[in-house]
Tab-separated table of C-alpha atoms in Angstrom:
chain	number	residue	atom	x	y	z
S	1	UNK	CA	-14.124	-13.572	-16.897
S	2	UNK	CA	-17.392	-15.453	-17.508
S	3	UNK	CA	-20.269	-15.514	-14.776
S	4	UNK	CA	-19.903	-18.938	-13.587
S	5	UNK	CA	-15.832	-18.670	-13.693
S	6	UNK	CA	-16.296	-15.840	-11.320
S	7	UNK	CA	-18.503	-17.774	-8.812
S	8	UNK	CA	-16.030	-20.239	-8.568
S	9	UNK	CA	-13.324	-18.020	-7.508
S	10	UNK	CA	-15.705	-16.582	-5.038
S	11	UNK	CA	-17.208	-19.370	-3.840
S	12	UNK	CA	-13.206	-20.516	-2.706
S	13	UNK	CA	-12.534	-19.651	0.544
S	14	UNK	CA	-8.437	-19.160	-0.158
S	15	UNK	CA	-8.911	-17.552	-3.433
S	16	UNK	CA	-11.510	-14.983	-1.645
S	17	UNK	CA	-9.631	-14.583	0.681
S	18	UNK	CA	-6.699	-13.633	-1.651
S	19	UNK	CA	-7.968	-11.253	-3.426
S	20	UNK	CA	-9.579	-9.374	-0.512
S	21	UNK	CA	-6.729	-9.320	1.091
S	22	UNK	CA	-4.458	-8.076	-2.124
S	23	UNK	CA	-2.918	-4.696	-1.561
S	24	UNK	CA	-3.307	-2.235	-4.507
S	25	UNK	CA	-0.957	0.445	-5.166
S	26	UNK	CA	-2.729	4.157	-4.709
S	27	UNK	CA	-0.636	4.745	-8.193
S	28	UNK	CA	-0.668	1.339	-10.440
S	29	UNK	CA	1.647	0.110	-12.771
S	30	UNK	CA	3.725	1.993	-14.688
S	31	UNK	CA	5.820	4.919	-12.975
S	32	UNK	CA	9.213	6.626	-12.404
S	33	UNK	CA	11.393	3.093	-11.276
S	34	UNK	CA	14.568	5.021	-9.723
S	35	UNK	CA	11.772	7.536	-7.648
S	36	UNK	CA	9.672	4.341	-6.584
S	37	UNK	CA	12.775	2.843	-5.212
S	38	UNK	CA	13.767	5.846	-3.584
S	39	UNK	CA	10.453	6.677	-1.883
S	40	UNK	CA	9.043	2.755	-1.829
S	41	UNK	CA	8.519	2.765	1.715
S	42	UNK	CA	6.128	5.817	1.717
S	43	UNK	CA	3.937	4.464	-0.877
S	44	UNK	CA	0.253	3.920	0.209
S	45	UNK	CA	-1.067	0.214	-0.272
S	46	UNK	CA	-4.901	-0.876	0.207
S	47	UNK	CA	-6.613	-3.652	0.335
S	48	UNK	CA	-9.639	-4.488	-1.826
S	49	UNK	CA	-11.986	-3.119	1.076
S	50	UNK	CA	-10.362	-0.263	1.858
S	51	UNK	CA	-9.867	0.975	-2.200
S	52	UNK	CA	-13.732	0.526	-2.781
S	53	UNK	CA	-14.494	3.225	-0.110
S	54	UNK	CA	-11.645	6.110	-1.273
S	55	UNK	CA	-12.264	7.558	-4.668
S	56	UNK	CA	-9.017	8.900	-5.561
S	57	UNK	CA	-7.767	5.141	-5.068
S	58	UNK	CA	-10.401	3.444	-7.372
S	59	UNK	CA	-9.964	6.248	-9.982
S	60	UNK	CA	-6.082	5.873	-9.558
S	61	UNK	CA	-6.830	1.723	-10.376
S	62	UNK	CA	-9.219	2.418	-13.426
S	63	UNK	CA	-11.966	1.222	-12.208
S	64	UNK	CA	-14.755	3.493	-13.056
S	65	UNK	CA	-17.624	1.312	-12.697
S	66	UNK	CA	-17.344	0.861	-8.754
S	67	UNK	CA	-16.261	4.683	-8.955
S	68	UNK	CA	-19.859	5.633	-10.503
S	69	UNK	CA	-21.530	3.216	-7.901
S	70	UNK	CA	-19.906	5.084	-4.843
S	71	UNK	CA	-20.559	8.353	-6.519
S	72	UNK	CA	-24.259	7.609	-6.701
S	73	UNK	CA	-24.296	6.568	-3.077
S	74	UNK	CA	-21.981	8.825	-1.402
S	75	UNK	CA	-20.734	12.502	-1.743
S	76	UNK	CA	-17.122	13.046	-3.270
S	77	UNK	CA	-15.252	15.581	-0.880
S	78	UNK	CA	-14.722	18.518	-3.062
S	79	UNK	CA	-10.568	18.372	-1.681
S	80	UNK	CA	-10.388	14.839	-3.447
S	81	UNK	CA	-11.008	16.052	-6.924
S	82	UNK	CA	-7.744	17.248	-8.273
S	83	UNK	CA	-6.060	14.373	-6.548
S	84	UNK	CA	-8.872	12.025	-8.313
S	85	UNK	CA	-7.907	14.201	-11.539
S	86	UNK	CA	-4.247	13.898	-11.302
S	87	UNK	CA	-4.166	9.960	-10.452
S	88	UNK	CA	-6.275	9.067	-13.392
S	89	UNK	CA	-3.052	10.997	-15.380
S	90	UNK	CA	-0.568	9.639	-13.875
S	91	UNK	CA	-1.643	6.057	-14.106
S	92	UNK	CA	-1.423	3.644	-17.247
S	93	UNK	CA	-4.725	2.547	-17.133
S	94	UNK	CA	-6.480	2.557	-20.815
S	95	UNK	CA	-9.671	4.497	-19.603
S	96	UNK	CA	-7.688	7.964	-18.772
S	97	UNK	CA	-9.753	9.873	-20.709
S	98	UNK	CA	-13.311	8.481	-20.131
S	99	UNK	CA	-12.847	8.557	-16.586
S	100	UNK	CA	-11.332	12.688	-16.876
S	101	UNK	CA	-14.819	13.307	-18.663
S	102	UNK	CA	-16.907	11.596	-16.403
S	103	UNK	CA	-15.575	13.481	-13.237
S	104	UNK	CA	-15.057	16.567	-15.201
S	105	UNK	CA	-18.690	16.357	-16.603
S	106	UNK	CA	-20.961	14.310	-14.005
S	107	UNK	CA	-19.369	15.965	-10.549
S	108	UNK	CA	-18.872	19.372	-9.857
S	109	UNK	CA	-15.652	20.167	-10.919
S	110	UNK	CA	-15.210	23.805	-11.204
S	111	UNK	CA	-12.399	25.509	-13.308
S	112	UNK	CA	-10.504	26.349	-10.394
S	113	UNK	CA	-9.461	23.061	-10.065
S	114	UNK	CA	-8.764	21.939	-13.767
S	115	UNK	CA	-6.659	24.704	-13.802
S	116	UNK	CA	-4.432	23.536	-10.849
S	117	UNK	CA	-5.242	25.974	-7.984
S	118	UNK	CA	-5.773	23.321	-5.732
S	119	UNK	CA	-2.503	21.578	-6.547
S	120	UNK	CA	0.009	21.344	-3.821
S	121	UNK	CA	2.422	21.422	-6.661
S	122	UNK	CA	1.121	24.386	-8.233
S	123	UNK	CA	0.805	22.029	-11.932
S	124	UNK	CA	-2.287	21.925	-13.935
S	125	UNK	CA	-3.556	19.366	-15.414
S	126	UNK	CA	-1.491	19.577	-19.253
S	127	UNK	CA	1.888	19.469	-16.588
S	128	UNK	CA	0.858	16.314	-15.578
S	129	UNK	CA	-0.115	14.786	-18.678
S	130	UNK	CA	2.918	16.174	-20.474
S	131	UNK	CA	5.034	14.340	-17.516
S	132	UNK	CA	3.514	11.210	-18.070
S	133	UNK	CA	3.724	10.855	-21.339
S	134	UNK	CA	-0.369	11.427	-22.333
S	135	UNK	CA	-0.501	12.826	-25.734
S	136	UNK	CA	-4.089	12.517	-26.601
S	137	UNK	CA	-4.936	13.091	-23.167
S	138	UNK	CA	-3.023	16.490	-23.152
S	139	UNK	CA	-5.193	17.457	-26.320
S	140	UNK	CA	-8.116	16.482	-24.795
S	141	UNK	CA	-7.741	18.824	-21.461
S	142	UNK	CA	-6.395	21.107	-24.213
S	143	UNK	CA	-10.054	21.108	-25.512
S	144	UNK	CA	-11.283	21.549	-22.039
S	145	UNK	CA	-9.189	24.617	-20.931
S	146	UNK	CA	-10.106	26.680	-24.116
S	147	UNK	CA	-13.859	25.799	-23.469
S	148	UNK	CA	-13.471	27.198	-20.307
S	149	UNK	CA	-11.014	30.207	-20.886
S	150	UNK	CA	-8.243	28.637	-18.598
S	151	UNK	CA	-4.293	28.994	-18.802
S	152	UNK	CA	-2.887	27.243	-20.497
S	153	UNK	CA	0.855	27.342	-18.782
S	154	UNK	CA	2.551	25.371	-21.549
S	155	UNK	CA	5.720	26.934	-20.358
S	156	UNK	CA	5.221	24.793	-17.093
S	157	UNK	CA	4.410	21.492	-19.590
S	158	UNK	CA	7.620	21.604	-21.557
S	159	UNK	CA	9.511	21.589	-18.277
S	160	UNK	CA	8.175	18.229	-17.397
S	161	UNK	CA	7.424	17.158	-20.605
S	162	UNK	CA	11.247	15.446	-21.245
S	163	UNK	CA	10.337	13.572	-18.020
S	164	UNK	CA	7.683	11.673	-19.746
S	165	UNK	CA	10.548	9.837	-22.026
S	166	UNK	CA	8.646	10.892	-25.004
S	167	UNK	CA	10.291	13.116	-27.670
S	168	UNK	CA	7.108	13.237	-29.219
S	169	UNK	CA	5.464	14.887	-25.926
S	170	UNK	CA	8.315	17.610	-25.892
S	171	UNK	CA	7.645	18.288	-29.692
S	172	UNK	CA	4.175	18.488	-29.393
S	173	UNK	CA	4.347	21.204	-26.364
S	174	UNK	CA	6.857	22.757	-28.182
S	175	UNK	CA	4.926	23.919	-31.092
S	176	UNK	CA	2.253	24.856	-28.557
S	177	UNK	CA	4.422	27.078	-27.006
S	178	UNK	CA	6.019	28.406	-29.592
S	179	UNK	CA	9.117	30.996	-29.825
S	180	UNK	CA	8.228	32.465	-26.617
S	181	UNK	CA	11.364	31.424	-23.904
S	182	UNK	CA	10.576	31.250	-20.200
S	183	UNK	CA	12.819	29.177	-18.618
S	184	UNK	CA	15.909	27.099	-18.812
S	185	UNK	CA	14.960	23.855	-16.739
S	186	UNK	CA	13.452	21.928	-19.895
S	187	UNK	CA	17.384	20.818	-20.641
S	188	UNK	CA	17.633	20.114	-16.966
S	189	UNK	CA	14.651	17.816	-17.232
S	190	UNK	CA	16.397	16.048	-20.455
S	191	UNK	CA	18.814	15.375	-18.653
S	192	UNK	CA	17.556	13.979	-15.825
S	193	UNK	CA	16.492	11.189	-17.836
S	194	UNK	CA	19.183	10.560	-20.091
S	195	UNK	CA	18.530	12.033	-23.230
S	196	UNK	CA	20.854	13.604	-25.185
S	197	UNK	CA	18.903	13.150	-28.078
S	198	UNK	CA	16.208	15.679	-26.488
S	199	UNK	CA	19.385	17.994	-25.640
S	200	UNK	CA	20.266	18.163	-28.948
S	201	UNK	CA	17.021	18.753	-30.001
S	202	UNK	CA	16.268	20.852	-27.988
S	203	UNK	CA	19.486	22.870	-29.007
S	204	UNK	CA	18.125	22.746	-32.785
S	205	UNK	CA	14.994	23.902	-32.339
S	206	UNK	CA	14.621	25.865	-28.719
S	207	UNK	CA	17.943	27.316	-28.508
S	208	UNK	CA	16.882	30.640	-27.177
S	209	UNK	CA	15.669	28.280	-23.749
S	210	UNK	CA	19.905	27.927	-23.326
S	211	UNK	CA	21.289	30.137	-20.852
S	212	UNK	CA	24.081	28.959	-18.525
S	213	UNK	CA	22.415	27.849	-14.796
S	214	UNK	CA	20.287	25.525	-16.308
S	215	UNK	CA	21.326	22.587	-14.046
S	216	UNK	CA	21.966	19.552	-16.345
S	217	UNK	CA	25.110	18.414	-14.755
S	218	UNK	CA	23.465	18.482	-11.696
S	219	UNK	CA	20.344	16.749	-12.822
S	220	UNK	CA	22.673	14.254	-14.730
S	221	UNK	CA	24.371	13.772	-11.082
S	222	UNK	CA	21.449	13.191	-9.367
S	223	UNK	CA	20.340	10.789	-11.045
S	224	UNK	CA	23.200	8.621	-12.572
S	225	UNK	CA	23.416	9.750	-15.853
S	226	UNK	CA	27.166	8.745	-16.610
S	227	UNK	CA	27.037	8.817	-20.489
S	228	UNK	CA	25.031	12.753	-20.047
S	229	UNK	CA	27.844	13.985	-17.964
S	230	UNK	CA	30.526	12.676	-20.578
S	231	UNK	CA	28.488	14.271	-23.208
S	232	UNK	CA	28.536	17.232	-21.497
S	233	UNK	CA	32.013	16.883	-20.922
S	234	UNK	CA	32.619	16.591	-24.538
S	235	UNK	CA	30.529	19.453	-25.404
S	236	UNK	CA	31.700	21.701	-22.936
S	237	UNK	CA	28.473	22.656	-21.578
S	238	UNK	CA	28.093	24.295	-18.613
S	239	UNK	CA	31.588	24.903	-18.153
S	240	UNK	CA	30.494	27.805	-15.559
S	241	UNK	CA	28.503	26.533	-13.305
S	242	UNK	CA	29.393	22.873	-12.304
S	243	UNK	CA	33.067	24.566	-11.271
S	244	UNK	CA	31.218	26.508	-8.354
S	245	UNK	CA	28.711	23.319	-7.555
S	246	UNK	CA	29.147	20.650	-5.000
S	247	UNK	CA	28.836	18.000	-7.415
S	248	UNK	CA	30.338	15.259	-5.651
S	249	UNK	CA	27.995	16.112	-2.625
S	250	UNK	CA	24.925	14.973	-4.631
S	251	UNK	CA	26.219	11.921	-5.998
S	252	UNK	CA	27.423	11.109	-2.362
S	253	UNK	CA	23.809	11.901	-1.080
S	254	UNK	CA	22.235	9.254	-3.854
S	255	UNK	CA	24.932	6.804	-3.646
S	256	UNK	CA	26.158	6.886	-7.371
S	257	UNK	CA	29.910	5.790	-6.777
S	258	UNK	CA	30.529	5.137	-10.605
S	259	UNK	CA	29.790	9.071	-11.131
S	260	UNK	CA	31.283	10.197	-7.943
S	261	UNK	CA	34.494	8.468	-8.985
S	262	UNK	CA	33.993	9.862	-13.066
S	263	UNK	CA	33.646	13.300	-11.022
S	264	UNK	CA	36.794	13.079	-8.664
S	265	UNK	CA	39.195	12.119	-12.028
S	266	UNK	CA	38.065	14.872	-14.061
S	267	UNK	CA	37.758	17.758	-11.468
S	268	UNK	CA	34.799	18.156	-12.430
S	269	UNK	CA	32.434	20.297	-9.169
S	270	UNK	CA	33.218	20.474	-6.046
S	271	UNK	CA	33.316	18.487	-2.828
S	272	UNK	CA	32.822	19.015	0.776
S	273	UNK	CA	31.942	17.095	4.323
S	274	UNK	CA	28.570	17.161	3.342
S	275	UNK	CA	29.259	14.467	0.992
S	276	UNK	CA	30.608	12.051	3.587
S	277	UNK	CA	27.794	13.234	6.242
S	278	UNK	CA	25.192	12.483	3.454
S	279	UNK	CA	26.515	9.167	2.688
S	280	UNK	CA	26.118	7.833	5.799
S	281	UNK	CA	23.123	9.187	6.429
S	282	UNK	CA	21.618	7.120	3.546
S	283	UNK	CA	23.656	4.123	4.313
S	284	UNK	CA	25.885	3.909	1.885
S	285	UNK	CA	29.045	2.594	3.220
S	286	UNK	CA	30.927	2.130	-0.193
S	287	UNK	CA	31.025	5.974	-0.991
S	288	UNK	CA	32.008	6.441	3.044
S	289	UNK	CA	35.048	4.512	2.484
S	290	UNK	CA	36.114	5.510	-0.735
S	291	UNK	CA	35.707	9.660	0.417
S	292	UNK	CA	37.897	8.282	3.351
S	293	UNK	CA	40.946	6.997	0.828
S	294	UNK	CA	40.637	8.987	-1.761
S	295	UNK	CA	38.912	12.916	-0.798
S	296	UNK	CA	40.969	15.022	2.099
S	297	UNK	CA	37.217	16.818	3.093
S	298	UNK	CA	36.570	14.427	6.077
S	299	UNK	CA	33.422	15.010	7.130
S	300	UNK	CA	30.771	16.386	10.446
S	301	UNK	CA	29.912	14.850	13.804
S	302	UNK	CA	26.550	14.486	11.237
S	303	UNK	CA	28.081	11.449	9.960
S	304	UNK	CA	28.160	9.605	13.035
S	305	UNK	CA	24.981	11.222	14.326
S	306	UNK	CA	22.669	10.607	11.079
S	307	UNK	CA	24.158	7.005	10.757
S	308	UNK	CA	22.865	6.516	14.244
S	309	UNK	CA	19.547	7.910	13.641
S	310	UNK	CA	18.605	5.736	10.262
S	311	UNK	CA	20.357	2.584	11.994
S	312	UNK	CA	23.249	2.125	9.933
S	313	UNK	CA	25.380	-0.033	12.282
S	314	UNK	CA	27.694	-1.093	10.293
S	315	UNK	CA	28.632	2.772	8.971
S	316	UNK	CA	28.127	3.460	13.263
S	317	UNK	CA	31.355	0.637	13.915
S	318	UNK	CA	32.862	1.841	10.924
S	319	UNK	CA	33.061	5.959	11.530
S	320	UNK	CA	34.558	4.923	15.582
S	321	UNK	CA	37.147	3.244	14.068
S	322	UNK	CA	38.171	4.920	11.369
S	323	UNK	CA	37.281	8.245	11.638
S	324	UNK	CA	38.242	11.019	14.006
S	325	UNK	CA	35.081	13.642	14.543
S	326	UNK	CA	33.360	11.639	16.826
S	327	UNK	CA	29.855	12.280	17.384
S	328	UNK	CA	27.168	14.243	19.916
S	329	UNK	CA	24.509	13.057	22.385
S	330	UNK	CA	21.882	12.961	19.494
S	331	UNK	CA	23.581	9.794	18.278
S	332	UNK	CA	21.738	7.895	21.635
S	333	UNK	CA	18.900	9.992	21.197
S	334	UNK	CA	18.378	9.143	17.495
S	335	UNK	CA	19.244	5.163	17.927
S	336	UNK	CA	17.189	5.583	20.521
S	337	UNK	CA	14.411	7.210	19.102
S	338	UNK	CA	14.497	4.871	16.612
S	339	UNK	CA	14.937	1.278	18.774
S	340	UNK	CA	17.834	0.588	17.025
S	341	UNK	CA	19.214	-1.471	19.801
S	342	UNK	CA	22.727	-2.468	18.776
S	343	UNK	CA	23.702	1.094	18.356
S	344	UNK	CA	22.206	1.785	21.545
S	345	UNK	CA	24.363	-0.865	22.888
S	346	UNK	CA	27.332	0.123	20.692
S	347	UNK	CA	27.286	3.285	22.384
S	348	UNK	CA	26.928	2.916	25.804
S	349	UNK	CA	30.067	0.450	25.415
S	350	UNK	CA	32.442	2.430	23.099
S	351	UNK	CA	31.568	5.660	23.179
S	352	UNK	CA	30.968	8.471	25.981
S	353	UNK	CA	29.170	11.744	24.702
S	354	UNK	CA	25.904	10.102	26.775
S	355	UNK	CA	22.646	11.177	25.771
S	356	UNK	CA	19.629	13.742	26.570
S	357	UNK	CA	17.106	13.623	28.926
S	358	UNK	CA	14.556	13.429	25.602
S	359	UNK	CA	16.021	9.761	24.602
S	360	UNK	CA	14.529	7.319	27.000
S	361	UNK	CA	11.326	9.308	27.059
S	362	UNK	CA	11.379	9.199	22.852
S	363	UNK	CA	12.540	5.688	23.155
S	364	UNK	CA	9.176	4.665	25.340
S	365	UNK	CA	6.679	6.759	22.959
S	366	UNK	CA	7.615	4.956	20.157
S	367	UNK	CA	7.333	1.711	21.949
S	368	UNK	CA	10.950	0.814	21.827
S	369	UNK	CA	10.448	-1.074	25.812
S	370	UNK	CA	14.345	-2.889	25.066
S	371	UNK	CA	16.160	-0.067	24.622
S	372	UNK	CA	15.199	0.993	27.959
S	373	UNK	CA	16.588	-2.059	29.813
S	374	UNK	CA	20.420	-1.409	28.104
């Protein structure tokens, strides 16, 4: 943007006011769609003033510039630097690698935390940049970790390295690794994401990483993965373990009726309450009433109770008619707990386990003054 372009824009009131009032993600762009819908609502935004004064936001954004200009001015807390590290990774931003050398280089960031020890997640850097995909910015940390006599832990990398959607990535880590076998959940992680070409490779070149309890039918489950689960099916794979699994719980829990259904017709795992309980707790009233006309396992007084407490009213109506288990006293506690008033209302009317002494007083802390007056 030229010089007088960008006066312009400033110099409007509205527009200024736009963009200073735009909320940036703390991770931009380009990530995992089924785990942002899943965890959407605990996603940090910003606004423009508030991502100029935290550095792991700014570095997560690529921009670098303002990042130097706060760095000159103002200390970096020594706790933000693997965070700062690990967002510059995951991002899509171009500059990865220039801004990874400028923090690794210009601040004082010691080997202890390239190499992860200050990772809630235990993962070094090379996990993270196999996950997401980073080729030349795993070789460049690489680089870095032999310069500084730090592990490696490629048998962590080509784990997460399927993850990244790049069969490129998984070769690559691969032939770091070499013949040396450490674990089995690198087949898991292929199938999480739907590739059975990364099985099968995987089969034809790391076959010594096969044992049986490697999870891919549950990994397939968990995250809708209809054509894996016929291919493994097909193949026979796993044959062992998904017999003694509650698979049906897990696509219950993540509302995948398609799979659920696909699971039921081939007896494929096993079922149990906790896949109706789950169901409602997440509000998915499809999978509730199909488990009720087509599964004999029923379900808990959870059902009721966790519908209650996530403000599902329609599950709420549905489980007092149709269902038999009834609930406890936590279902007024939860709804409210939560201000969910129609439930609150619901239950006073229909139902009779009461509540504690806990639920008005929960009600009030979390400013929920209506459900007081039912």
């Amino acid at each position: 943007m030229n010089k007088s372009l960008l006066l312009s824009v400033l110099n409007n009131i509205v527009l200024k006011r736009l963009i200073l009032s735009f909320r940036f993600n703390r991770l931009p762009r380009e990530y995992n769609r089924t785990e942002y819908e899943r965890n959407k609502k605990k996603w940090d935004t910003y606004s423009w003033d508030e991502m100029i004064n935290i550095p792991y936001v700014l570095i997560g954004n690529g921009y670098l510039d303002l990042f130097q200009k706060h760095h000159k001015i103002r200390l970096i807390p020594r706790e933000h630097l693997n965070r700062m590290l690990v967002n510059a990774i995951r991002s899509s931003i171009p500059n990865t690698i220039e801004i990874l050398k400028y923090i690794i280089d210009e601040i004082d960031t010691d080997r202890t935390i390239l190499a992860g020890c200050h990772s809630r997640s235990g993962y070094n850097l090379l996990c993270y940049a196999a996950w997401f995909g980073k080729l030349e910015v795993f070789k460049y940390l690489e680089e870095i970790y032999k310069r500084q006599g730090i592990d490696m832990h490629y048998h962590q990398a080509i784990i997460k390295s399927p993850l990244s959607n790049s069969i490129e990535m998984l070769e690559y880590v691969s032939k770091q690794l070499g013949t040396y076998s450490s674990t089995t959940e690198t087949y898991a992680s292929a199938a999480k994401v739907g590739r059975i070409d990364m099985i099968e490779w995987l089969d034809a070149n790391r076959s010594e990483d096969f044992t049986l309890g490697n999870h891919m039918f549950e990994s397939a489950v968990r995250e809708n993965q209809l054509h894996v689960l016929e291919y493994l099916k097909r193949e026979n794979r796993d044959t062992s373990v998904y017999e003694m699994t509650n698979l049906m719980d897990v696509a219950a829990e993540f509302g995948h009726i398609e799979v659920l259904k696909w699971l039921d017709f081939n007896n494929i795992g096993s079922c149990s309450k906790r896949a109706m309980d789950l169901a409602c707790k997440n509000g998915f009233d499809n999978i509730v009433i199909w488990l009720h006309n087509n599964r004999t396992e029923g379900c808990s007084t959870d059902a009721f109770d966790l519908a209650c407490k996530n403000g599902f009213n329609n599950i709420v109506i549905w489980l007092h008619n149709n269902r038999t288990e009834g609930c406890t006293y936590r279902s007024m506690d939860y709804a409210a707990e939560g201000g969910f008033l129609e439930i609150v209302q619901f239950l006073n009317e229909n139902r009779n386990e009461g509540c504690s002494k806990f639920a008005m007083d929960n009600a009030s802390l979390n400013g929920h003054f209506e459900v007081l007056n039912t």
